[in-house]
Structure formats: C-alpha cells, structure tokens
Amino acid sequence: MSLICSVPYVIVIFGILVSSYYIYEDRIEDSEACKKKEQQIPKYKDNEALFKFQYEYIGEGIRSRDSISIVAGTVLITASLLLLGSCAQFPDFISKLPIVFASLAIYSLWLIGFNLTTKKVNALDYSRLRKMEKETDYNINIHTYRLGKVKDENWWKHLRRKIWVWLLWVLIIVSIAILSVPT
C-alpha cells in the first residue's frame, strides 16, 4: 500500500526536475559561444561569396534541425501518448507502473534531448544570422524583425515557448489519474 501512495509523489518530483531543468537551460545565454561566433563572421565587403555561403549554410542548418526535431517529436510524443493510453487495459497497479514511467521517460527524452538542444543551437545560429545581416549594405533584417516582433508581444511568448512543459504536466496528471484508478 505504501508503494501506491508514494508513486504520485515520485512522478510529481520527476516532473518538477524535468520542468525546472528545461526552463533553467532555456533561459541560459551562452554568451561565450556567441562571442566566438562573432569573431568568425566574414565581412560582406571582403568576401561576398563566402558570406552568402555561410548565411545559407546556417539557415539550412536551422531548417534541418527543426525538421529532425519535428519528426522525432512526432514519433516520440505519439509513442508516449500511446503507451500511456495502453495502461487502460491493465487491471493492476504493478502492471501500469512501468508503462507510465516509460511514457514519461520517452516524452522527457524528447523534451530535453531533442527540443531543448535544438532550441539552444538554433538560438546561437539565429544570433549569428542577425549579426551577419547587420554586416550587409542591403538592410536585410529578416531575423532581426522576427526577434523584435516576439519581444514586442511579450505576454504570449512565455506561454507559447513553454507549451511542451505544459504538455508534460498534462501527462503527469493523466499518469497519476490512471494509477489512482482502483483495480
């Protein structure tokens, strides 16, 4: 009986740890890496071909990482939800427990391993693209404009950026509810 009572606490603590890590790491600015990248930006006037190549290469890297993150998210989030949904067929608590933890682990793996790392690397690359845009005489401000718009509309930004943490907590609440259903 004590195992049944302590599992929801373990799940909530797990959720707090994963959420806290995600939110903390999402706020950290890697200024040293940005400074190192600043030094490597070619001058547009000095070598236009190299400048354009790097600009396109960085943009393609962002697109590629986003695509991989979307595909991985589609597979892993779906797997997590399907696992959690499959708990309904098991009558006893002990059978449900490993499936619930596997579901939460798969989702957390995607959240930290794919989503967070993609966001952090993309933030560095977007920073570099904005710096490169300032180097040109053509007043290219695609990425600077987007950043300005996001900063101006501050109220929804915090909810939107943390949507995956909110989904984690929905999974946690559903997990506790599934485990709490009497057998």
GROMACS .gro file of C-alpha atoms in nm:
model
  183
    1MET     CA    1   0.000   0.000   0.000
    2SER     CA    2   0.286   0.243   0.070
    3LEU     CA    3   0.416   0.198  -0.288
    4ILE     CA    4   0.079   0.307  -0.424
    5CYS     CA    5   0.081   0.618  -0.204
    6SER     CA    6   0.439   0.723  -0.282
    7VAL     CA    7   0.434   0.682  -0.663
    8PRO     CA    8   0.238   1.004  -0.733
    9TYR     CA    9   0.495   1.196  -0.529
   10VAL     CA   10   0.778   1.040  -0.729
   11ILE     CA   11   0.603   1.133  -1.054
   12VAL     CA   12   0.549   1.492  -0.939
   13ILE     CA   13   0.913   1.523  -0.827
   14PHE     CA   14   1.021   1.384  -1.165
   15GLY     CA   15   0.803   1.645  -1.336
   16ILE     CA   16   0.945   1.924  -1.122
   17LEU     CA   17   1.303   1.817  -1.200
   18VAL     CA   18   1.248   1.788  -1.576
   19SER     CA   19   1.047   2.112  -1.594
   20SER     CA   20   1.298   2.305  -1.385
   21TYR     CA   21   1.591   2.182  -1.591
   22TYR     CA   22   1.415   2.269  -1.917
   23ILE     CA   23   1.314   2.617  -1.802
   24TYR     CA   24   1.655   2.689  -1.646
   25GLU     CA   25   1.852   2.574  -1.951
   26ASP     CA   26   1.616   2.759  -2.183
   27ARG     CA   27   1.699   3.087  -2.005
   28ILE     CA   28   2.077   3.050  -2.011
   29GLU     CA   29   2.250   3.258  -2.275
   30ASP     CA   30   2.572   3.107  -2.398
   31SER     CA   31   2.746   3.440  -2.444
   32GLU     CA   32   3.092   3.289  -2.482
   33ALA     CA   33   2.982   3.081  -2.779
   34CYS     CA   34   2.811   3.385  -2.931
   35LYS     CA   35   3.128   3.592  -2.888
   36LYS     CA   36   3.338   3.323  -3.054
   37LYS     CA   37   3.095   3.308  -3.345
   38GLU     CA   38   3.103   3.688  -3.378
   39GLN     CA   39   3.475   3.676  -3.447
   40GLN     CA   40   3.425   3.426  -3.728
   41ILE     CA   41   3.172   3.630  -3.925
   42PRO     CA   42   3.321   3.719  -4.262
   43LYS     CA   43   3.291   4.078  -4.376
   44TYR     CA   44   3.042   4.109  -4.657
   45LYS     CA   45   3.255   4.357  -4.848
   46ASP     CA   46   3.569   4.142  -4.819
   47ASN     CA   47   3.430   3.813  -4.948
   48GLU     CA   48   3.073   3.823  -5.072
   49ALA     CA   49   3.068   3.457  -5.187
   50LEU     CA   50   3.189   3.325  -4.850
   51PHE     CA   51   2.944   3.550  -4.668
   52LYS     CA   52   2.648   3.425  -4.875
   53PHE     CA   53   2.762   3.063  -4.838
   54GLN     CA   54   2.781   3.088  -4.459
   55TYR     CA   55   2.447   3.269  -4.439
   56GLU     CA   56   2.276   2.998  -4.645
   57TYR     CA   57   2.459   2.718  -4.463
   58ILE     CA   58   2.350   2.845  -4.121
   59GLY     CA   59   1.992   2.888  -4.242
   60GLU     CA   60   1.991   2.534  -4.382
   61GLY     CA   61   2.127   2.402  -4.051
   62ILE     CA   62   1.838   2.564  -3.866
   63ARG     CA   63   1.585   2.417  -4.108
   64SER     CA   64   1.745   2.074  -4.084
   65ARG     CA   65   1.749   2.072  -3.703
   66ASP     CA   66   1.388   2.190  -3.691
   67SER     CA   67   1.281   1.915  -3.931
   68ILE     CA   68   1.460   1.647  -3.731
   69SER     CA   69   1.309   1.779  -3.408
   70ILE     CA   70   0.960   1.776  -3.560
   71VAL     CA   71   0.996   1.419  -3.687
   72ALA     CA   72   1.145   1.297  -3.359
   73GLY     CA   73   0.874   1.481  -3.168
   74THR     CA   74   0.602   1.329  -3.380
   75VAL     CA   75   0.733   0.978  -3.319
   76LEU     CA   76   0.830   1.011  -2.951
   77ILE     CA   77   0.531   1.215  -2.834
   78THR     CA   78   0.294   0.978  -3.013
   79ALA     CA   79   0.472   0.679  -2.859
   80SER     CA   80   0.449   0.838  -2.516
   81LEU     CA   81   0.076   0.906  -2.553
   82LEU     CA   82   0.007   0.558  -2.692
   83LEU     CA   83   0.194   0.397  -2.404
   84LEU     CA   84   0.000   0.600  -2.153
   85GLY     CA   85  -0.326   0.512  -2.326
   86SER     CA   86  -0.240   0.143  -2.325
   87CYS     CA   87  -0.240   0.143  -1.945
   88ALA     CA   88  -0.619   0.122  -1.950
   89GLN     CA   89  -0.606  -0.245  -2.046
   90PHE     CA   90  -0.404  -0.345  -1.740
   91PRO     CA   91  -0.610  -0.410  -1.429
   92ASP     CA   92  -0.345  -0.390  -1.158
   93PHE     CA   93  -0.123  -0.109  -1.034
   94ILE     CA   94   0.205  -0.300  -1.071
   95SER     CA   95   0.140  -0.364  -1.442
   96LYS     CA   96   0.061   0.003  -1.508
   97LEU     CA   97   0.362   0.142  -1.324
   98PRO     CA   98   0.645   0.060  -1.570
   99ILE     CA   99   0.433   0.171  -1.864
  100VAL     CA  100   0.357   0.507  -1.703
  101PHE     CA  101   0.725   0.564  -1.624
  102ALA     CA  102   0.825   0.457  -1.977
  103SER     CA  103   0.575   0.704  -2.121
  104LEU     CA  104   0.708   0.990  -1.909
  105ALA     CA  105   1.069   0.892  -1.982
  106ILE     CA  106   1.012   0.888  -2.360
  107TYR     CA  107   0.847   1.230  -2.350
  108SER     CA  108   1.121   1.371  -2.126
  109LEU     CA  109   1.387   1.229  -2.358
  110TRP     CA  110   1.234   1.419  -2.646
  111LEU     CA  111   1.184   1.735  -2.440
  112ILE     CA  112   1.543   1.753  -2.314
  113GLY     CA  113   1.730   1.557  -2.580
  114PHE     CA  114   1.571   1.697  -2.893
  115ASN     CA  115   1.360   2.004  -2.824
  116LEU     CA  116   1.588   2.183  -2.579
  117THR     CA  117   1.912   2.113  -2.765
  118THR     CA  118   1.755   2.222  -3.094
  119LYS     CA  119   1.635   2.546  -2.935
  120LYS     CA  120   1.976   2.623  -2.785
  121VAL     CA  121   2.175   2.558  -3.103
  122ASN     CA  122   1.919   2.746  -3.313
  123ALA     CA  123   1.940   3.043  -3.075
  124LEU     CA  124   2.315   3.061  -3.137
  125ASP     CA  125   2.266   3.036  -3.512
  126TYR     CA  126   1.987   3.296  -3.517
  127SER     CA  127   2.215   3.528  -3.321
  128ARG     CA  128   2.485   3.476  -3.581
  129LEU     CA  129   2.242   3.537  -3.868
  130ARG     CA  130   2.128   3.864  -3.711
  131LYS     CA  131   2.491   3.975  -3.677
  132MET     CA  132   2.557   3.879  -4.038
  133GLU     CA  133   2.253   4.076  -4.153
  134LYS     CA  134   2.397   4.387  -3.990
  135GLU     CA  135   2.717   4.343  -4.196
  136THR     CA  136   2.542   4.398  -4.529
  137ASP     CA  137   2.459   4.722  -4.701
  138TYR     CA  138   2.127   4.581  -4.821
  139ASN     CA  139   1.949   4.623  -4.487
  140ILE     CA  140   1.845   4.258  -4.462
  141ASN     CA  141   1.651   4.233  -4.137
  142ILE     CA  142   1.455   3.909  -4.168
  143HIS     CA  143   1.572   3.756  -3.841
  144THR     CA  144   1.606   4.088  -3.656
  145TYR     CA  145   1.247   4.178  -3.749
  146ARG     CA  146   1.116   3.847  -3.612
  147LEU     CA  147   1.305   3.889  -3.286
  148GLY     CA  148   1.166   4.240  -3.247
  149LYS     CA  149   0.811   4.121  -3.306
  150VAL     CA  150   0.845   3.843  -3.048
  151LYS     CA  151   0.990   4.084  -2.791
  152ASP     CA  152   0.710   4.335  -2.853
  153GLU     CA  153   0.435   4.080  -2.795
  154ASN     CA  154   0.571   3.968  -2.461
  155TRP     CA  155   0.259   3.834  -2.290
  156TRP     CA  156   0.202   3.525  -2.504
  157LYS     CA  157   0.568   3.446  -2.561
  158HIS     CA  158   0.613   3.280  -2.223
  159LEU     CA  159   0.311   3.054  -2.265
  160ARG     CA  160   0.399   2.957  -2.621
  161ARG     CA  161   0.762   2.877  -2.551
  162LYS     CA  162   0.676   2.657  -2.256
  163ILE     CA  163   0.393   2.466  -2.426
  164TRP     CA  164   0.592   2.143  -2.415
  165VAL     CA  165   0.640   2.178  -2.038
  166TRP     CA  166   0.265   2.228  -2.004
  167LEU     CA  167   0.209   1.907  -2.201
  168LEU     CA  168   0.450   1.726  -1.967
  169TRP     CA  169   0.233   1.831  -1.674
  170VAL     CA  170  -0.080   1.712  -1.856
  171LEU     CA  171   0.093   1.374  -1.898
  172ILE     CA  172   0.185   1.372  -1.530
  173ILE     CA  173  -0.171   1.449  -1.420
  174VAL     CA  174  -0.312   1.182  -1.652
  175SER     CA  175  -0.047   0.935  -1.529
  176ILE     CA  176  -0.141   0.993  -1.167
  177ALA     CA  177  -0.510   0.962  -1.255
  178ILE     CA  178  -0.450   0.632  -1.438
  179LEU     CA  179  -0.250   0.494  -1.148
  180SER     CA  180  -0.512   0.613  -0.898
  181VAL     CA  181  -0.799   0.428  -1.062
  182PRO     CA  182  -0.889   0.143  -0.828
  183THR     CA  183  -0.832  -0.206  -0.960
   0.00000   0.00000   0.00000
